[in-house]
Coordinates of C-alpha atoms in Angstrom, one line a residue:
M1 CA 87.5 -54.8 40.4
I2 CA 85.3 -55.3 42.8
F3 CA 84.5 -59.8 44.8
A4 CA 81.9 -59.9 45.6
Q5 CA 79.8 -61.4 48.6
K6 CA 77.3 -63.5 48.8
G7 CA 75.0 -61.7 51.6
D8 CA 75.7 -59.3 49.9
S9 CA 72.4 -57.6 48.2
L10 CA 72.3 -55.7 44.8
A11 CA 71.6 -52.8 47.0
D12 CA 74.9 -53.2 48.3
L13 CA 76.1 -54.3 45.1
I14 CA 75.3 -51.5 43.2
G15 CA 76.2 -49.7 46.0
R16 CA 80.5 -50.4 45.6
V17 CA 79.9 -50.2 42.0
M18 CA 78.9 -46.8 42.4
E19 CA 81.6 -45.9 44.6
S20 CA 84.3 -48.0 42.6
S21 CA 86.4 -44.6 41.7
D22 CA 87.7 -46.5 38.0
R23 CA 85.8 -46.0 35.3
E24 CA 85.9 -49.2 34.0
V25 CA 85.1 -51.7 37.0
S26 CA 85.1 -55.2 36.3
V27 CA 82.3 -57.2 39.2
V28 CA 83.3 -61.6 40.5
I29 CA 80.4 -62.6 41.3
P30 CA 81.0 -66.6 42.9
F31 CA 78.9 -69.5 42.7
G32 CA 75.2 -69.5 43.9
F33 CA 75.1 -64.9 44.9
E34 CA 71.8 -64.1 45.4
A35 CA 72.1 -61.1 44.5
L36 CA 71.7 -61.0 41.0
R37 CA 68.3 -64.2 40.8
S38 CA 67.2 -62.3 37.1
E39 CA 66.9 -60.9 34.2
E40 CA 66.0 -58.3 36.2
D41 CA 68.7 -57.7 39.1
F42 CA 71.6 -57.8 35.9
F43 CA 69.3 -55.3 34.3
R44 CA 68.2 -53.2 37.3
L45 CA 73.1 -53.2 37.7
F46 CA 73.7 -52.4 34.1
E47 CA 70.4 -49.3 34.1
E48 CA 72.9 -47.9 37.1
A49 CA 76.3 -48.5 36.1
R50 CA 75.0 -47.1 32.3
A51 CA 73.7 -43.6 34.4
A52 CA 77.2 -43.3 36.1
G53 CA 78.2 -42.9 33.4
K54 CA 81.0 -46.6 33.7
I55 CA 81.2 -49.8 31.7
V56 CA 81.3 -53.1 33.9
S57 CA 82.3 -56.3 33.8
I58 CA 80.5 -60.0 35.0
L59 CA 83.9 -62.5 35.9
S60 CA 81.8 -65.6 36.7
D61 CA 82.6 -69.5 37.1
D62 CA 78.9 -69.4 36.1
E63 CA 77.9 -70.4 32.4
H64 CA 74.7 -69.4 33.2
M65 CA 75.2 -66.4 35.1
R66 CA 77.8 -64.6 32.2
V67 CA 75.0 -65.3 29.8
R68 CA 71.8 -63.7 31.6
A69 CA 74.1 -61.2 32.0
K70 CA 75.7 -60.8 28.1
H71 CA 72.5 -60.8 26.7
I72 CA 71.4 -57.8 28.9
G73 CA 74.1 -56.4 27.9
F74 CA 77.1 -56.8 29.9
R75 CA 80.9 -57.9 29.3
V76 CA 80.8 -61.4 29.9
G77 CA 84.3 -63.7 31.4
S78 CA 84.9 -66.3 33.3
S79 CA 86.7 -65.3 36.8
Q80 CA 89.5 -68.4 37.6
G81 CA 92.6 -66.9 37.9
S82 CA 90.3 -63.9 40.3
N83 CA 92.1 -64.8 43.2
S84 CA 95.0 -64.3 42.8
M85 CA 94.7 -61.0 41.3
K86 CA 93.7 -59.8 44.6
K87 CA 97.5 -60.6 45.6
E88 CA 99.3 -59.8 42.5
K89 CA 99.4 -57.3 39.9
V90 CA 99.8 -57.9 36.3
I91 CA 103.7 -57.2 35.3
M92 CA 104.3 -56.4 31.7
T93 CA 108.2 -55.7 31.1
D94 CA 110.4 -54.2 28.5
I95 CA 107.6 -51.9 27.3
V96 CA 110.4 -49.3 25.2
R97 CA 109.5 -46.2 23.3
K98 CA 111.0 -44.4 22.0
A99 CA 111.9 -40.2 22.6
A100 CA 108.8 -41.2 25.3
A101 CA 107.2 -41.5 28.7
P102 CA 106.6 -45.2 29.7
Q103 CA 102.7 -45.5 28.7
T104 CA 100.7 -48.3 31.3
L105 CA 99.3 -50.7 29.4
S106 CA 95.4 -50.4 29.5
L107 CA 92.7 -52.4 29.1
A108 CA 89.1 -50.9 28.9
R109 CA 87.3 -50.9 26.0
E110 CA 87.3 -47.0 26.3
V111 CA 91.2 -44.6 27.4
I112 CA 90.9 -41.1 26.4
P113 CA 94.5 -41.1 26.1
D114 CA 97.4 -38.2 26.5
K115 CA 99.0 -35.7 22.5
P116 CA 101.0 -38.4 21.3
K117 CA 104.2 -36.8 20.8
P118 CA 106.0 -38.4 18.0
V119 CA 107.6 -41.3 19.2
E120 CA 109.9 -44.8 18.3
K121 CA 106.8 -48.0 17.2
P122 CA 107.1 -49.7 21.1
R123 CA 107.9 -53.2 21.2
I124 CA 106.5 -55.5 23.7
T125 CA 108.8 -57.9 26.4
I126 CA 106.6 -60.1 28.8
K127 CA 108.5 -63.0 31.0
K128 CA 107.6 -66.3 30.3
S129 CA 107.4 -67.1 34.0
E130 CA 105.3 -64.2 35.0
Q131 CA 101.4 -65.6 33.5
I132 CA 98.6 -63.2 33.0
P133 CA 95.3 -63.9 34.8
S134 CA 92.8 -66.1 32.5
A135 CA 89.9 -63.1 33.9
V136 CA 92.7 -60.6 32.2
M137 CA 93.0 -62.3 29.4
A138 CA 89.4 -63.2 28.8
L139 CA 88.1 -58.5 28.8
E140 CA 87.9 -57.0 25.5
P141 CA 91.1 -55.7 24.5
R142 CA 91.1 -51.6 24.3
P143 CA 90.3 -49.7 21.2
E144 CA 93.8 -48.4 19.1
I145 CA 95.4 -45.3 20.6
P146 CA 95.5 -42.4 17.9
G147 CA 98.9 -42.6 16.4
E148 CA 99.5 -45.8 17.0
E149 CA 100.4 -48.5 15.8
P150 CA 98.9 -51.8 17.9
I151 CA 100.5 -53.5 20.2
L152 CA 98.5 -57.4 19.1
E153 CA 96.3 -57.4 16.3
P154 CA 93.1 -59.0 18.1
P155 CA 90.4 -60.8 16.6
Q156 CA 87.6 -58.9 15.7
R157 CA 84.0 -59.4 17.8
F158 CA 81.0 -58.1 16.8
A159 CA 78.0 -58.5 18.9
L160 CA 74.5 -57.6 18.0
R161 CA 72.5 -56.0 21.3
V162 CA 68.9 -56.3 22.0
P163 CA 67.4 -54.6 24.3
P164 CA 65.7 -57.3 27.1
I165 CA 62.6 -58.4 26.3
R166 CA 60.5 -57.1 29.2
I167 CA 58.2 -60.4 30.9
P168 CA 55.4 -59.4 33.7
A169 CA 55.6 -60.2 36.9
F170 CA 52.3 -62.1 37.0
F171 CA 53.9 -65.1 34.2
R172 CA 57.0 -64.8 36.3
S173 CA 55.2 -66.2 39.5
S174 CA 54.2 -69.8 39.8
L175 CA 50.2 -68.8 40.0
G176 CA 50.1 -66.8 36.2
L177 CA 52.1 -70.0 35.1
T178 CA 49.5 -72.3 36.1
L179 CA 47.1 -70.2 34.6
V180 CA 48.7 -70.6 31.1
L181 CA 49.0 -73.7 31.1
T182 CA 45.8 -74.6 32.1
L183 CA 44.2 -72.4 28.6
V184 CA 46.7 -74.1 27.3
G185 CA 45.5 -76.9 28.2
L186 CA 42.0 -76.4 27.5
G187 CA 42.4 -75.0 24.4
I188 CA 44.4 -78.7 22.6
A189 CA 41.8 -81.0 24.9
A190 CA 39.2 -78.6 23.3
G191 CA 40.8 -79.1 20.1
V192 CA 41.3 -82.7 20.5
L193 CA 37.6 -83.1 21.9
G194 CA 36.4 -81.1 18.8
I195 CA 38.1 -84.3 16.3
V196 CA 36.5 -86.6 18.7
L197 CA 33.3 -86.0 19.4
P198 CA 32.1 -83.7 16.5
S199 CA 28.5 -82.5 16.4
V200 CA 25.9 -80.3 13.8
E201 CA 23.6 -77.7 15.9
V202 CA 20.2 -77.0 13.8
D203 CA 18.3 -73.9 14.5
I204 CA 14.0 -74.5 13.4
T205 CA 12.5 -72.1 12.9
P206 CA 8.4 -73.3 12.0
R207 CA 6.6 -72.6 9.8
T208 CA 2.6 -70.3 11.7
E209 CA -0.1 -70.4 9.7
E210 CA -3.0 -67.8 11.1
L211 CA -6.0 -68.3 13.0
D212 CA -9.7 -66.9 13.8
L213 CA -12.2 -68.4 16.4
A214 CA -15.1 -68.3 17.6
M215 CA -16.7 -68.7 21.5
E216 CA -19.2 -68.5 23.3
L217 CA -19.3 -68.6 27.4
V218 CA -20.4 -67.9 30.4
V219 CA -18.9 -66.1 33.2
A220 CA -20.5 -66.2 37.2
V221 CA -19.9 -65.1 40.0
N222 CA -21.3 -68.9 41.3
P223 CA -19.9 -70.3 38.2
Q224 CA -21.2 -73.9 36.8
E225 CA -19.1 -76.8 34.9
G226 CA -17.7 -74.8 32.6
E227 CA -18.4 -71.5 33.2
I228 CA -15.7 -68.8 33.7
P229 CA -15.7 -67.2 37.8
A230 CA -16.8 -64.1 38.2
Q231 CA -16.0 -61.7 40.9
F232 CA -18.8 -59.0 41.4
V233 CA -16.7 -55.1 42.7
S234 CA -19.5 -52.5 44.4
V235 CA -17.9 -49.3 45.2
E236 CA -19.3 -46.1 46.3
K237 CA -17.7 -42.0 46.8
S238 CA -19.8 -39.4 47.8
V239 CA -18.6 -36.1 47.3
S240 CA -19.8 -32.0 48.1
Q241 CA -19.1 -28.5 47.4
K242 CA -20.4 -25.4 48.4
A243 CA -22.1 -22.1 47.1
P244 CA -23.1 -18.8 49.6
A245 CA -27.1 -17.8 49.5
T246 CA -26.8 -14.3 47.9
Q247 CA -30.3 -13.6 47.7
R248 CA -32.4 -12.2 51.8
S249 CA -35.6 -12.3 52.8
T250 CA -37.9 -11.3 56.2
T251 CA -38.6 -15.0 57.5
E252 CA -39.2 -15.9 60.6
S253 CA -38.9 -20.2 60.3
R254 CA -37.4 -23.2 62.8
A255 CA -34.4 -25.1 62.1
Q256 CA -34.9 -28.6 60.4
G257 CA -33.1 -32.5 61.4
T258 CA -33.2 -35.5 62.0
V259 CA -32.2 -37.7 65.0
R260 CA -32.2 -41.7 65.6
I261 CA -33.8 -42.6 68.9
Y262 CA -32.1 -45.3 70.6
N263 CA -33.6 -47.8 72.4
A264 CA -30.4 -49.0 75.5
Y265 CA -33.2 -50.0 78.3
G266 CA -35.6 -53.4 77.5
P267 CA -36.4 -56.2 74.3
D268 CA -40.0 -54.2 74.3
S269 CA -40.9 -52.0 71.3
Q270 CA -41.5 -48.4 72.1
T271 CA -44.0 -46.5 69.2
L272 CA -43.4 -42.5 69.7
V273 CA -45.9 -40.4 68.5
A274 CA -46.0 -37.2 66.2
T275 CA -44.3 -34.2 67.8
T276 CA -42.9 -36.3 71.0
R277 CA -41.1 -33.5 72.6
L278 CA -36.8 -33.8 72.4
V279 CA -34.5 -31.4 74.7
S280 CA -30.8 -31.0 73.0
Q281 CA -28.0 -30.9 75.6
E282 CA -27.3 -27.0 74.6
G283 CA -31.6 -27.3 76.3
K284 CA -32.9 -26.7 72.8
L285 CA -36.3 -28.7 72.6
F286 CA -37.5 -29.9 69.9
R287 CA -40.9 -31.9 68.4
T288 CA -41.5 -34.6 65.7
T289 CA -42.8 -34.1 62.6
E290 CA -44.3 -37.8 62.9
T291 CA -44.6 -41.6 64.5
V292 CA -41.6 -44.1 64.8
V293 CA -41.8 -48.0 66.7
V294 CA -38.2 -47.5 68.2
P295 CA -37.4 -51.7 68.2
G296 CA -36.4 -53.5 71.2
G297 CA -32.9 -53.7 72.7
S298 CA -30.8 -53.3 75.4
A299 CA -27.7 -51.7 77.2
A300 CA -25.4 -53.5 75.3
N301 CA -25.9 -53.6 72.1
P302 CA -28.9 -50.2 71.9
S303 CA -31.5 -50.6 68.1
S304 CA -32.2 -47.5 66.5
I305 CA -34.2 -45.6 64.1
A306 CA -34.7 -41.9 62.1
V307 CA -36.7 -39.6 62.7
S308 CA -37.6 -35.7 61.5
V309 CA -37.4 -33.2 63.9
V310 CA -38.1 -29.7 64.0
A311 CA -36.9 -26.8 66.5
A312 CA -40.5 -26.1 68.7
E313 CA -39.3 -22.4 67.9
A314 CA -38.2 -20.0 64.7
G315 CA -34.7 -18.2 65.3
P316 CA -31.1 -18.8 63.5
E317 CA -30.6 -19.7 66.8
Y318 CA -31.6 -23.2 66.7
N319 CA -29.1 -24.0 64.3
I320 CA -27.6 -26.1 67.5
S321 CA -24.3 -28.6 65.7
P322 CA -24.8 -32.6 65.9
S323 CA -26.7 -33.0 69.6
T324 CA -27.2 -35.1 72.6
F325 CA -31.3 -35.5 73.4
S326 CA -33.4 -36.8 75.5
I327 CA -37.2 -37.3 76.0
P328 CA -39.3 -35.0 79.0
G329 CA -42.0 -37.1 78.0
F330 CA -40.0 -40.3 80.5
Q331 CA -39.0 -38.2 82.9
G332 CA -39.3 -39.9 86.2
T333 CA -39.4 -43.2 85.5
P334 CA -36.6 -45.9 84.0
K335 CA -36.1 -45.4 80.2
Y336 CA -35.5 -41.7 80.9
Q337 CA -32.5 -43.0 80.7
G338 CA -33.0 -46.2 78.0
F339 CA -34.3 -44.0 75.4
Y340 CA -32.5 -41.2 74.3
G341 CA -31.9 -39.7 70.6
K342 CA -28.4 -37.7 68.8
S343 CA -28.1 -35.9 65.9
D344 CA -25.2 -36.7 63.1
E345 CA -26.4 -33.4 61.2
P346 CA -26.3 -30.0 62.7
M347 CA -29.8 -28.3 62.6
R348 CA -30.6 -25.9 59.8
G349 CA -33.5 -23.1 58.4
G350 CA -34.2 -21.8 62.5
A351 CA -34.1 -17.3 60.8
S352 CA -36.1 -14.6 62.5
G353 CA -36.3 -11.5 60.6
D354 CA -33.7 -10.0 57.2
V355 CA -31.9 -13.1 56.6
R356 CA -29.3 -14.8 54.0
V357 CA -31.9 -17.7 52.3
V358 CA -30.5 -19.9 49.5
S359 CA -31.3 -19.6 46.1
E360 CA -31.8 -21.7 42.3
D361 CA -28.8 -19.3 41.1
D362 CA -27.1 -20.7 44.9
I363 CA -28.2 -24.4 44.3
A364 CA -26.5 -24.0 40.7
K365 CA -23.5 -23.3 41.6
A366 CA -22.9 -25.7 44.8
T367 CA -23.7 -28.1 41.2
E368 CA -21.3 -26.9 38.8
G369 CA -18.9 -29.9 38.0
L370 CA -20.1 -31.6 41.0
E371 CA -21.2 -34.6 38.7
A372 CA -17.6 -35.5 36.5
R373 CA -16.3 -34.6 40.4
A374 CA -18.7 -37.5 41.3
Q375 CA -17.2 -39.5 37.8
E376 CA -13.7 -38.9 38.1
E377 CA -13.6 -39.9 42.2
I378 CA -15.3 -43.3 41.2
E379 CA -13.4 -44.4 38.2
K380 CA -10.0 -43.8 41.6
E381 CA -11.8 -46.1 43.8
F382 CA -12.7 -48.9 41.0
T383 CA -9.2 -49.4 39.0
A384 CA -8.1 -49.2 43.4
K385 CA -10.3 -51.8 44.5
L386 CA -9.9 -53.7 40.3
P387 CA -8.4 -56.6 42.2
P388 CA -5.1 -58.0 39.6
G389 CA -5.1 -60.1 36.8
F390 CA -9.1 -58.8 36.5
V391 CA -10.0 -57.7 33.4
V392 CA -13.8 -55.7 33.2
F393 CA -15.7 -54.5 30.6
D394 CA -17.9 -51.3 29.8
E395 CA -21.1 -53.4 28.9
A396 CA -19.8 -55.6 31.6
R397 CA -20.6 -52.5 34.4
M398 CA -23.4 -50.2 35.8
K399 CA -23.0 -46.6 37.3
S400 CA -25.2 -44.0 39.2
I401 CA -24.7 -41.0 40.1
V402 CA -27.3 -39.2 43.1
M403 CA -27.9 -34.8 42.8
T404 CA -28.7 -34.1 46.3
A405 CA -29.7 -29.6 47.8
D406 CA -29.7 -30.0 51.6
S407 CA -31.7 -26.1 51.9
E408 CA -33.9 -25.8 48.5
A409 CA -34.4 -21.9 46.9
G410 CA -36.4 -20.0 49.2
D411 CA -34.9 -21.7 52.8
P412 CA -32.8 -19.7 55.3
A413 CA -29.1 -20.2 55.4
D414 CA -25.9 -18.6 54.9
E415 CA -24.9 -21.5 52.6
V416 CA -26.1 -24.2 50.4
T417 CA -24.0 -27.7 50.4
A418 CA -24.6 -29.5 46.8
T419 CA -24.0 -32.8 47.6
A420 CA -23.2 -36.0 44.8
E421 CA -23.4 -39.2 45.8
A422 CA -21.6 -42.0 43.5
K423 CA -22.0 -46.1 42.8
L424 CA -20.3 -48.2 41.3
E425 CA -21.3 -51.2 39.9
A426 CA -18.8 -54.6 37.6
L427 CA -18.6 -57.6 36.6
L428 CA -15.1 -58.7 36.6
F429 CA -13.0 -62.1 35.9
K430 CA -9.5 -63.2 34.6
E431 CA -8.2 -62.7 30.7
S432 CA -5.7 -65.9 31.8
D433 CA -8.8 -68.1 32.3
V434 CA -10.9 -67.2 29.1
T435 CA -7.2 -67.5 27.2
A436 CA -6.4 -71.6 28.7
Q437 CA -9.9 -71.5 26.6
A438 CA -9.0 -70.7 24.0
E439 CA -6.0 -72.4 23.9
A440 CA -8.2 -75.7 24.2
L441 CA -10.3 -75.1 22.5
I442 CA -7.9 -74.8 19.8
M443 CA -6.4 -78.2 20.4
Q444 CA -10.5 -79.5 20.5
R445 CA -10.5 -78.1 17.1
L446 CA -7.4 -79.3 14.7
G447 CA -4.7 -81.7 17.1
E448 CA -2.3 -81.2 20.3
N449 CA 0.1 -80.5 17.4
I450 CA 0.0 -77.7 17.1
Q451 CA 0.9 -75.0 19.5
V452 CA 1.1 -71.3 20.0
V453 CA 3.6 -68.6 18.8
P454 CA 3.9 -67.1 22.4
G455 CA 1.8 -63.0 22.4
T456 CA 0.4 -63.3 19.4
L457 CA -2.8 -64.9 20.8
S458 CA -5.8 -61.9 21.1
L459 CA -9.3 -61.6 22.5
S460 CA -12.1 -58.8 22.1
Y461 CA -15.6 -59.3 23.6
T462 CA -19.3 -58.8 23.1
V463 CA -21.4 -58.8 26.3
H464 CA -24.5 -59.9 26.2
D465 CA -27.1 -61.8 29.1
R466 CA -25.5 -59.0 32.3
S467 CA -27.4 -59.8 35.4
F468 CA -25.8 -58.0 37.9
D469 CA -28.4 -59.5 40.8
Q470 CA -27.9 -63.1 39.5
G471 CA -23.5 -62.5 39.5
R472 CA -24.5 -63.4 35.2
M473 CA -23.1 -63.0 32.0
G474 CA -22.2 -63.8 28.5
L475 CA -19.5 -63.5 26.7
S476 CA -19.2 -64.4 22.6
V477 CA -15.4 -63.8 22.0
Q478 CA -13.1 -64.2 19.1
V479 CA -9.5 -65.4 19.0
L480 CA -7.2 -64.3 16.3
A481 CA -3.4 -66.5 16.6
Q482 CA -0.4 -67.5 15.2
A483 CA -0.4 -71.2 15.5
A484 CA 2.7 -73.6 14.2
R485 CA 3.6 -77.9 14.1
R486 CA 5.5 -79.0 16.3
I487 CA 8.7 -80.3 15.7
D488 CA 9.7 -83.5 17.8
A489 CA 13.4 -82.9 17.7
N490 CA 14.9 -86.1 18.1
A491 CA 13.1 -87.4 15.6
F492 CA 14.3 -84.6 12.8
A493 CA 17.9 -86.3 15.1
E494 CA 17.3 -89.5 13.8
V495 CA 16.9 -88.8 10.6
L496 CA 19.6 -86.0 9.7
A497 CA 22.4 -88.4 11.7
G498 CA 25.6 -89.9 9.2
K499 CA 23.9 -86.8 6.3
S500 CA 26.0 -85.1 5.2
E501 CA 25.9 -80.9 4.8
P502 CA 24.1 -81.1 1.1
E503 CA 21.4 -83.7 2.2
I504 CA 21.2 -82.0 5.5
R505 CA 20.4 -78.7 4.0
S506 CA 18.1 -80.5 1.0
F507 CA 15.9 -82.3 4.0
L508 CA 14.9 -79.2 5.5
G509 CA 14.0 -77.4 2.7
A510 CA 12.2 -79.7 1.7
H511 CA 9.8 -80.1 4.8
E512 CA 7.0 -78.9 5.5
D513 CA 6.7 -77.7 9.1
V514 CA 10.6 -75.9 8.1
K515 CA 10.0 -72.1 8.0
F516 CA 13.5 -71.4 8.7
A517 CA 16.9 -73.5 9.0
K518 CA 19.8 -72.5 10.1
V519 CA 22.8 -75.4 10.1
R520 CA 26.5 -75.0 12.0
F521 CA 29.4 -77.7 12.3
S522 CA 32.2 -78.6 14.7
P523 CA 34.0 -78.9 14.4
F524 CA 34.3 -76.3 11.7
F525 CA 35.9 -78.8 8.9
I526 CA 34.1 -81.5 9.2
S527 CA 30.5 -81.4 7.1
R528 CA 28.9 -84.9 7.2
A529 CA 27.0 -84.8 10.7
P530 CA 27.7 -87.7 13.1
K531 CA 25.9 -91.2 13.5
D532 CA 25.0 -90.6 16.9
P533 CA 21.8 -88.7 17.1
D534 CA 23.3 -87.8 21.0
R535 CA 25.0 -84.8 18.9
I536 CA 22.9 -83.6 16.8
F537 CA 21.4 -80.5 18.6
I538 CA 17.8 -79.5 17.5
N539 CA 17.0 -76.0 18.3
V540 CA 13.8 -74.7 17.8
S541 CA 12.5 -71.2 18.5
L542 CA 8.6 -70.2 17.2
D543 CA 8.3 -66.4 15.0
T544 CA 7.1 -64.1 17.0
Q545 CA 7.0 -61.3 14.1

């Protein structure tokens, strides 16, 4: 027998049971024993003992302790008298067996007896002066030994063992219990409110009609009253490609090009006659081919004018890269520093002897596919500059492409370069402005009680009277849409208040503005709308199909 102390832990108690040499062990549990506080603790002790092949009896004066132990599967009993058992042994005398050695009375459930010898029926005498402790008497009697008649006829006991129900630790905690009670309370409250505060929810889809209207509009960069604001966009793009010169010829030709003359000297204009000499920074001499007048300027803001020049001599050495030019005629005067020239492109065409010259086929190769490239590039440029929310139509655009080549057929050159100059102009406007005008027209013609079903409005345009110079154009617009009458939810709730379900369905089915309707009562078992219109909820959804 094991006497548990209040300071023992569950592990200590299990250890003492495991260390016991007896197969059947009685454990006396005092009041307030903390190591066995829950069914899980009892279950752990039970499982450890069963795994070790031991049968454990729980003796305690704590009724709750006995109930929990019995529920798990322990044999239980009161601990009264267990203290005296520490000092006294149970005395059973006058046990006489014929032709058999004395037998020790066992109170365990299971006994493995020796093979019985033929004996006479024993007689047991218990002295009245000696009492068997109640703790021992509370135990169930041992099973009968084969070949023996029972000493006493114990009452039959039948125990139904129910496996313990494992309750998750979360629900045994205060937080889990609070959560469960809260959910139960909310469910009860919801049921009570459903009975006390019934409601009806009605989903209505209004009936729709097809609209087909026409209107005339004017879009303008500087709009007047009633006109749609427009935006003018102009985009330019230059595309070039080269082809080698394939013919040869014996020729003498002088290089040509363009030089821009600058006036940083003073406010007075300066005339330069044809054949005025210009010398490059490489020392190559060129002459102007025409008379020009350079406007007045200043050092801070010089003026300029472009003039064609030709080399003083023939030869490829005059095909120089972009350069800076001085005017020898002003040398020795203040104007020499104030007037100067610059070229942005190389000089071309200088040749002498057997040289390569450009043919018509070379020019054709240089321009092949160039116009298509220019169109593609100008469209990309235009799309990149298109403001968000604006629309443009082909009729509201004007596009031009100019093709040029830097050499003509017969010109001495190693290659020919073709260039496509593309330009695109357009008048843009926001379609949202036109949509607003269309919706205003619908209200004006059909009344404010009509609303357009979202996503059904479509516009088609015809452009006329376009003027890019004035930044104006006219639009003929066809408007197609689906429209529905507005549903007054408050008025519907007033009408439906207090009506039965058949009356509500009859009213909605006969209403000319209602296409579909769905009615839901809450709670589900009521069949009449509340008399309070505030408890009737009308949901209106437009049919976009």
